[in-house]
Coordinates of C-alpha atoms in Angstrom, one line a residue:
M1 CA -57.9 -29.9 -36.0
D2 CA -59.9 -27.5 -38.1
R3 CA -57.7 -27.5 -41.2
P4 CA -56.9 -30.2 -43.8
V5 CA -53.9 -32.5 -43.3
V6 CA -52.0 -33.3 -46.6
A7 CA -49.3 -35.9 -46.9
C8 CA -46.6 -35.3 -49.4
V9 CA -44.4 -38.3 -50.1
L10 CA -41.0 -37.7 -51.8
A11 CA -40.2 -40.1 -54.5
G12 CA -38.0 -38.3 -57.0
G13 CA -34.6 -39.7 -56.1
I14 CA -32.6 -42.7 -57.4
G15 CA -31.0 -44.2 -54.3
S16 CA -27.5 -44.6 -55.7
R17 CA -26.2 -46.2 -52.5
L18 CA -28.4 -49.2 -53.2
Y19 CA -26.7 -49.9 -56.5
P20 CA -27.0 -52.3 -58.4
A21 CA -30.6 -53.0 -57.2
S22 CA -31.3 -49.3 -57.7
R23 CA -30.5 -47.9 -61.2
G24 CA -31.4 -44.9 -63.2
D25 CA -34.5 -46.6 -64.6
R26 CA -35.3 -48.5 -61.3
P27 CA -35.0 -46.2 -58.3
K28 CA -35.1 -47.7 -54.8
Q29 CA -38.6 -46.4 -54.0
F30 CA -40.0 -48.9 -56.5
L31 CA -38.1 -51.9 -55.1
E32 CA -39.8 -54.5 -52.9
F33 CA -37.0 -56.0 -50.9
G34 CA -38.5 -59.3 -49.8
G35 CA -42.1 -58.3 -49.9
T36 CA -44.8 -58.0 -52.6
R37 CA -45.2 -54.3 -52.4
S38 CA -42.8 -51.5 -53.1
L39 CA -41.3 -49.1 -50.5
L40 CA -43.4 -46.3 -52.1
S41 CA -46.7 -48.3 -51.8
R42 CA -46.1 -49.1 -48.2
T43 CA -45.3 -45.4 -47.4
V44 CA -48.4 -44.1 -49.1
D45 CA -50.5 -46.7 -47.3
R46 CA -49.2 -45.3 -43.9
T47 CA -50.6 -41.9 -44.8
A48 CA -54.1 -43.1 -45.5
F49 CA -55.3 -41.0 -42.5
A50 CA -54.6 -37.7 -44.3
D51 CA -57.3 -35.7 -45.9
E52 CA -55.3 -35.8 -49.2
R53 CA -52.2 -37.6 -50.3
Y54 CA -49.6 -36.6 -53.0
V55 CA -46.4 -38.1 -54.3
L56 CA -43.7 -35.6 -55.4
T57 CA -41.6 -37.1 -58.2
R58 CA -39.9 -36.4 -61.5
E59 CA -41.4 -36.6 -64.9
S60 CA -39.7 -39.8 -65.9
F61 CA -41.2 -41.6 -62.9
V62 CA -44.8 -40.5 -63.3
D63 CA -46.1 -43.8 -64.8
A64 CA -44.3 -45.9 -62.2
V65 CA -45.6 -43.9 -59.4
H66 CA -49.2 -44.1 -60.7
D67 CA -48.9 -47.8 -61.0
R68 CA -47.7 -48.2 -57.4
A69 CA -49.8 -45.5 -55.7
P70 CA -52.9 -44.8 -57.9
E71 CA -54.8 -43.4 -54.9
A72 CA -52.4 -40.5 -54.5
G73 CA -52.2 -37.3 -56.5
L74 CA -49.1 -36.4 -58.4
L75 CA -46.8 -33.4 -58.2
V76 CA -44.0 -33.3 -60.8
E77 CA -41.0 -31.1 -59.9
P78 CA -39.5 -29.2 -62.8
A79 CA -36.0 -30.6 -62.1
G80 CA -34.2 -32.7 -59.5
R81 CA -32.5 -30.3 -57.0
D82 CA -32.6 -32.3 -53.8
T83 CA -35.2 -32.0 -51.0
G84 CA -34.9 -28.2 -50.3
P85 CA -36.3 -27.0 -53.7
A86 CA -38.6 -30.0 -53.9
L87 CA -40.4 -29.3 -50.6
V88 CA -40.6 -25.5 -51.3
Y89 CA -42.2 -26.3 -54.7
A90 CA -44.7 -28.7 -53.0
A91 CA -45.7 -26.1 -50.4
W92 CA -46.3 -23.5 -53.1
R93 CA -48.3 -25.9 -55.3
L94 CA -50.4 -27.4 -52.4
R95 CA -51.2 -24.1 -50.8
E96 CA -53.2 -22.9 -53.8
R97 CA -55.3 -26.1 -53.9
F98 CA -57.2 -25.5 -50.6
D99 CA -59.6 -22.9 -49.5
R100 CA -58.2 -23.2 -45.9
E101 CA -54.4 -23.5 -45.5
P102 CA -53.4 -27.1 -44.9
V103 CA -50.8 -28.6 -42.7
L104 CA -48.3 -30.5 -44.8
L105 CA -46.7 -33.8 -43.7
S106 CA -43.6 -34.4 -45.8
L107 CA -41.9 -37.8 -45.6
P108 CA -39.5 -39.9 -47.7
S109 CA -40.7 -43.0 -49.5
D110 CA -37.9 -45.3 -48.4
H111 CA -38.0 -45.6 -44.6
H112 CA -38.6 -48.6 -42.4
V113 CA -40.9 -48.4 -39.3
D114 CA -42.0 -51.3 -37.2
D115 CA -45.3 -50.0 -35.8
D116 CA -47.6 -48.3 -38.3
A117 CA -50.2 -47.4 -35.7
V118 CA -47.7 -45.5 -33.5
F119 CA -46.2 -43.9 -36.6
V120 CA -49.5 -42.6 -37.7
A121 CA -50.4 -41.2 -34.3
R122 CA -47.1 -39.3 -34.1
L123 CA -47.6 -37.9 -37.6
E124 CA -51.1 -36.6 -36.6
R125 CA -49.5 -35.1 -33.5
A126 CA -46.8 -33.4 -35.5
A127 CA -49.5 -31.8 -37.7
E128 CA -51.2 -30.5 -34.6
I129 CA -47.9 -29.0 -33.3
A130 CA -47.3 -27.3 -36.6
A131 CA -50.7 -25.7 -36.5
E132 CA -50.3 -24.7 -32.8
T133 CA -46.8 -23.2 -33.2
G134 CA -46.8 -21.9 -36.7
G135 CA -43.2 -23.3 -36.9
L136 CA -41.4 -26.1 -38.6
V137 CA -41.7 -29.5 -36.9
T138 CA -39.4 -32.5 -37.4
L139 CA -39.7 -36.0 -35.9
G140 CA -36.8 -37.2 -34.0
V141 CA -35.8 -40.9 -33.4
E142 CA -34.0 -42.0 -30.2
P143 CA -30.6 -43.4 -31.5
T144 CA -30.0 -47.1 -30.9
R145 CA -26.3 -46.9 -31.9
P146 CA -23.7 -44.2 -32.7
A147 CA -24.6 -44.1 -36.4
T148 CA -22.4 -41.9 -38.6
G149 CA -24.6 -41.9 -41.7
Y150 CA -27.5 -40.0 -40.1
G151 CA -28.0 -36.4 -39.1
Y152 CA -28.7 -35.5 -35.5
L153 CA -30.7 -32.8 -33.8
V154 CA -30.2 -31.5 -30.3
P155 CA -33.3 -30.4 -28.3
A156 CA -33.0 -27.0 -26.6
D157 CA -33.6 -28.5 -23.1
G158 CA -31.7 -31.8 -23.7
G159 CA -35.0 -33.6 -24.1
D160 CA -36.2 -32.8 -20.5
A161 CA -39.1 -30.8 -21.7
L162 CA -40.5 -33.5 -23.8
G163 CA -42.1 -35.2 -20.8
G164 CA -44.4 -32.3 -20.3
T165 CA -45.2 -31.0 -23.7
D166 CA -44.1 -33.8 -26.1
Y167 CA -42.2 -31.3 -28.2
D168 CA -39.2 -29.0 -27.8
A169 CA -37.4 -26.3 -29.7
V170 CA -34.3 -27.5 -31.7
E171 CA -31.1 -26.0 -30.5
R172 CA -28.9 -27.2 -33.4
F173 CA -28.5 -29.8 -36.2
T174 CA -25.4 -31.9 -36.7
E175 CA -24.9 -33.6 -40.1
K176 CA -23.3 -37.1 -40.2
P177 CA -20.8 -36.9 -37.3
D178 CA -17.8 -39.1 -36.8
R179 CA -18.2 -42.1 -34.5
E180 CA -16.9 -40.3 -31.4
E181 CA -19.2 -37.3 -31.9
A182 CA -22.1 -39.6 -32.7
R183 CA -21.6 -41.4 -29.4
R184 CA -21.4 -38.2 -27.5
L185 CA -24.6 -36.9 -29.2
R186 CA -26.4 -40.1 -28.4
E187 CA -25.4 -39.9 -24.7
S188 CA -26.5 -36.3 -24.5
G189 CA -30.1 -36.9 -25.5
A190 CA -29.9 -35.9 -29.2
Y191 CA -32.2 -37.5 -31.7
W192 CA -31.7 -38.9 -35.2
N193 CA -33.2 -36.5 -37.7
A194 CA -35.7 -38.8 -39.5
G195 CA -36.3 -36.3 -42.3
I196 CA -40.1 -36.3 -41.6
F197 CA -41.6 -32.9 -41.3
A198 CA -44.8 -31.0 -40.5
W199 CA -45.5 -27.4 -41.4
T200 CA -48.0 -25.1 -43.1
P201 CA -47.0 -23.8 -46.6
T202 CA -46.9 -20.3 -45.1
A203 CA -44.4 -21.3 -42.5
L204 CA -42.0 -23.1 -44.9
L205 CA -42.2 -20.4 -47.5
R206 CA -41.6 -17.7 -44.9
E207 CA -38.4 -19.4 -43.8
A208 CA -37.3 -20.2 -47.4
R209 CA -37.4 -16.4 -48.2
D210 CA -34.5 -16.0 -45.8
S211 CA -32.5 -18.9 -47.2
P212 CA -30.4 -19.9 -50.2
L213 CA -33.8 -20.7 -51.8
A214 CA -35.1 -17.1 -51.7
G215 CA -34.7 -16.8 -55.5
L216 CA -36.8 -20.0 -56.0
V217 CA -39.6 -18.5 -53.8
D218 CA -39.6 -15.3 -55.9
A219 CA -39.8 -17.2 -59.1
L220 CA -42.6 -19.4 -57.9
E221 CA -44.6 -16.4 -56.8
A222 CA -44.1 -14.9 -60.2
G223 CA -45.5 -18.1 -61.7
E224 CA -42.2 -19.2 -63.2
P225 CA -41.1 -22.4 -61.5
E226 CA -38.8 -23.6 -64.3
R227 CA -36.8 -20.3 -64.0
G228 CA -36.6 -20.7 -60.3
F229 CA -35.2 -24.3 -60.5
D230 CA -32.7 -23.3 -63.2
A231 CA -31.3 -20.6 -61.0
I232 CA -30.5 -22.7 -57.9
D233 CA -28.2 -25.4 -56.9
A234 CA -29.2 -28.7 -55.4
V235 CA -29.5 -28.5 -51.6
S236 CA -31.2 -30.4 -48.8
V237 CA -34.0 -28.9 -46.9
D238 CA -32.0 -29.4 -43.7
Y239 CA -29.1 -27.3 -44.9
A240 CA -31.1 -24.7 -46.8
I241 CA -33.9 -24.1 -44.3
M242 CA -34.1 -26.2 -41.1
E243 CA -30.6 -25.4 -39.8
R244 CA -31.2 -21.6 -40.4
A245 CA -34.8 -21.2 -39.3
S246 CA -35.8 -19.7 -35.9
D247 CA -39.0 -21.6 -35.1
V248 CA -38.0 -25.3 -35.4
F249 CA -39.4 -27.9 -33.1
V250 CA -38.8 -31.7 -32.5
T251 CA -41.3 -34.2 -31.4
P252 CA -40.3 -37.9 -30.7
L253 CA -41.0 -40.8 -33.0
P254 CA -40.9 -43.8 -30.6
V255 CA -40.7 -46.6 -33.1
A256 CA -37.9 -48.7 -34.5
W257 CA -36.9 -46.7 -37.6
D258 CA -34.3 -46.9 -40.3
D259 CA -33.5 -45.0 -43.5
L260 CA -33.3 -47.7 -46.2
G261 CA -30.6 -45.8 -48.0
T262 CA -27.8 -48.3 -47.7
W263 CA -27.2 -52.0 -48.0
D264 CA -26.3 -52.1 -44.3
A265 CA -29.7 -50.7 -43.4
V266 CA -31.5 -53.0 -45.8
G267 CA -29.7 -56.0 -44.2
R268 CA -30.7 -54.9 -40.7
T269 CA -34.4 -54.4 -41.5
R270 CA -35.5 -56.2 -44.7
S271 CA -33.5 -59.5 -44.5
N272 CA -34.2 -63.1 -43.6
R273 CA -31.4 -64.5 -41.6
D274 CA -29.8 -67.6 -43.3
A275 CA -30.1 -71.1 -41.9
D276 CA -27.4 -70.7 -39.2
A277 CA -28.5 -67.1 -38.4
T278 CA -25.2 -65.6 -39.2
N279 CA -25.8 -63.6 -42.4
D280 CA -28.5 -61.2 -43.7
R281 CA -30.2 -62.6 -46.9
V282 CA -32.1 -59.9 -48.7
A283 CA -32.6 -62.0 -51.9
G284 CA -31.3 -65.1 -53.4
G285 CA -29.7 -68.2 -51.8
I286 CA -26.7 -68.5 -49.5
L287 CA -24.3 -71.3 -48.6
S288 CA -22.3 -70.0 -45.6
V289 CA -19.1 -71.7 -44.3
D290 CA -17.6 -69.8 -41.4
A291 CA -19.0 -66.5 -42.8
T292 CA -20.8 -64.0 -40.6
D293 CA -22.7 -60.7 -40.7
N294 CA -22.7 -60.4 -44.5
V295 CA -25.5 -58.8 -46.5
V296 CA -26.4 -60.8 -49.6
A297 CA -28.9 -59.5 -52.2
A298 CA -28.7 -61.6 -55.4
P299 CA -32.2 -62.5 -56.8
D300 CA -32.2 -65.7 -58.9
R301 CA -28.7 -66.5 -57.9
H302 CA -26.9 -68.6 -55.3
V303 CA -24.0 -67.1 -53.3
S304 CA -21.4 -69.2 -51.5
L305 CA -19.6 -67.4 -48.6
L306 CA -16.4 -68.9 -47.2
E307 CA -14.5 -67.3 -44.3
V308 CA -15.6 -63.7 -44.9
E309 CA -17.4 -61.3 -42.7
E310 CA -19.2 -58.0 -42.9
L311 CA -19.4 -57.8 -46.6
I312 CA -22.0 -56.6 -49.0
V313 CA -22.6 -58.9 -52.0
A314 CA -25.3 -57.5 -54.3
A315 CA -25.9 -58.9 -57.8
Y316 CA -28.7 -57.6 -60.0
D317 CA -28.9 -58.0 -63.8
D318 CA -25.4 -57.9 -65.2
R319 CA -23.9 -55.9 -62.3
I320 CA -22.2 -57.2 -59.1
L321 CA -21.1 -55.1 -56.1
V322 CA -18.8 -56.4 -53.4
A323 CA -17.8 -54.0 -50.6
P324 CA -17.2 -53.9 -46.8
R325 CA -20.5 -53.5 -45.0
E326 CA -19.1 -50.5 -43.1
S327 CA -18.5 -48.8 -46.5
S328 CA -22.3 -48.7 -47.4
Q329 CA -22.3 -44.9 -47.6
R330 CA -19.5 -44.9 -50.2
V331 CA -21.4 -47.0 -52.8
R332 CA -22.5 -43.7 -54.4
E333 CA -18.9 -43.1 -55.3
V334 CA -19.0 -46.2 -57.5
V335 CA -22.1 -44.9 -59.1
E336 CA -20.5 -41.6 -59.9
L337 CA -17.6 -43.3 -61.6
L338 CA -20.0 -45.5 -63.6
R339 CA -22.0 -42.5 -64.8
D340 CA -18.8 -41.1 -66.3
R341 CA -17.8 -44.4 -67.9
D342 CA -20.6 -46.6 -69.1
G343 CA -23.8 -45.4 -67.5
F344 CA -25.7 -46.0 -64.3

């Protein structure tokens, strides 16, 4: 491809659903979860093929990002407003840094993939599709279960065209369906929306001008990013742009993938099964007596489980969380209450 490929890794969030491991001063992208390298470090390493790499983050995380990804450039968003404003800001900033317009690969810093080589090949292909079509490209993962915590996208041809072209137009997005709808979507050939995108800055800014982020684009082009962020509400890029855009395409990501946003997901992908292979141990020690399918994350502690199943037991610092595993998505509700009472 005759234009530069630039990777932009998003690392400005907190990850409240992974409380208490993730806190205001210790967001999830800096956690290691059983390894010796942070989630952010691993993600930046996966983008080594790109001509340039950047991490998009907030001012308070700059030093921590530099420590974990010194090889990447830094983009600091004026304020935290979710992925929509963040990615529009990144496109505006990065477009002006190159003589020839780049293709941007935008990806979160907190995902699990089981085959880095295939992942890289699909990112490179997504960049080519973005250059060929001039549209917005998203990578879709074939669902392995009727998950209710992920967004889904439906290919225009039900996935049939992918065998010939390896990409298809997106007919519609569905955000976090109930279990019955998730099962139906899975059976109909829909993909999980992995939140990994490829586009040129021109393509994204074009679509953003006809979206709730139009005021931000105007302010950016006037050289007033702070004013633009002050004038908008937090909104995801899916809701603000992707679900409204006309030229959106999906290409498959054929790897085992998970969004490490909940304790349930961390238990599935980052754990070491305990001695009798019945519980997911993320950190700490376990004694298990007739206890199954629990997630235990308790560094420097020992947890005894007796006749319980499908629980989350997470203990970090002076905080302990105990919850049903199926309620992983609701942990953020605990965090919101704590923010109001005694801090997060």
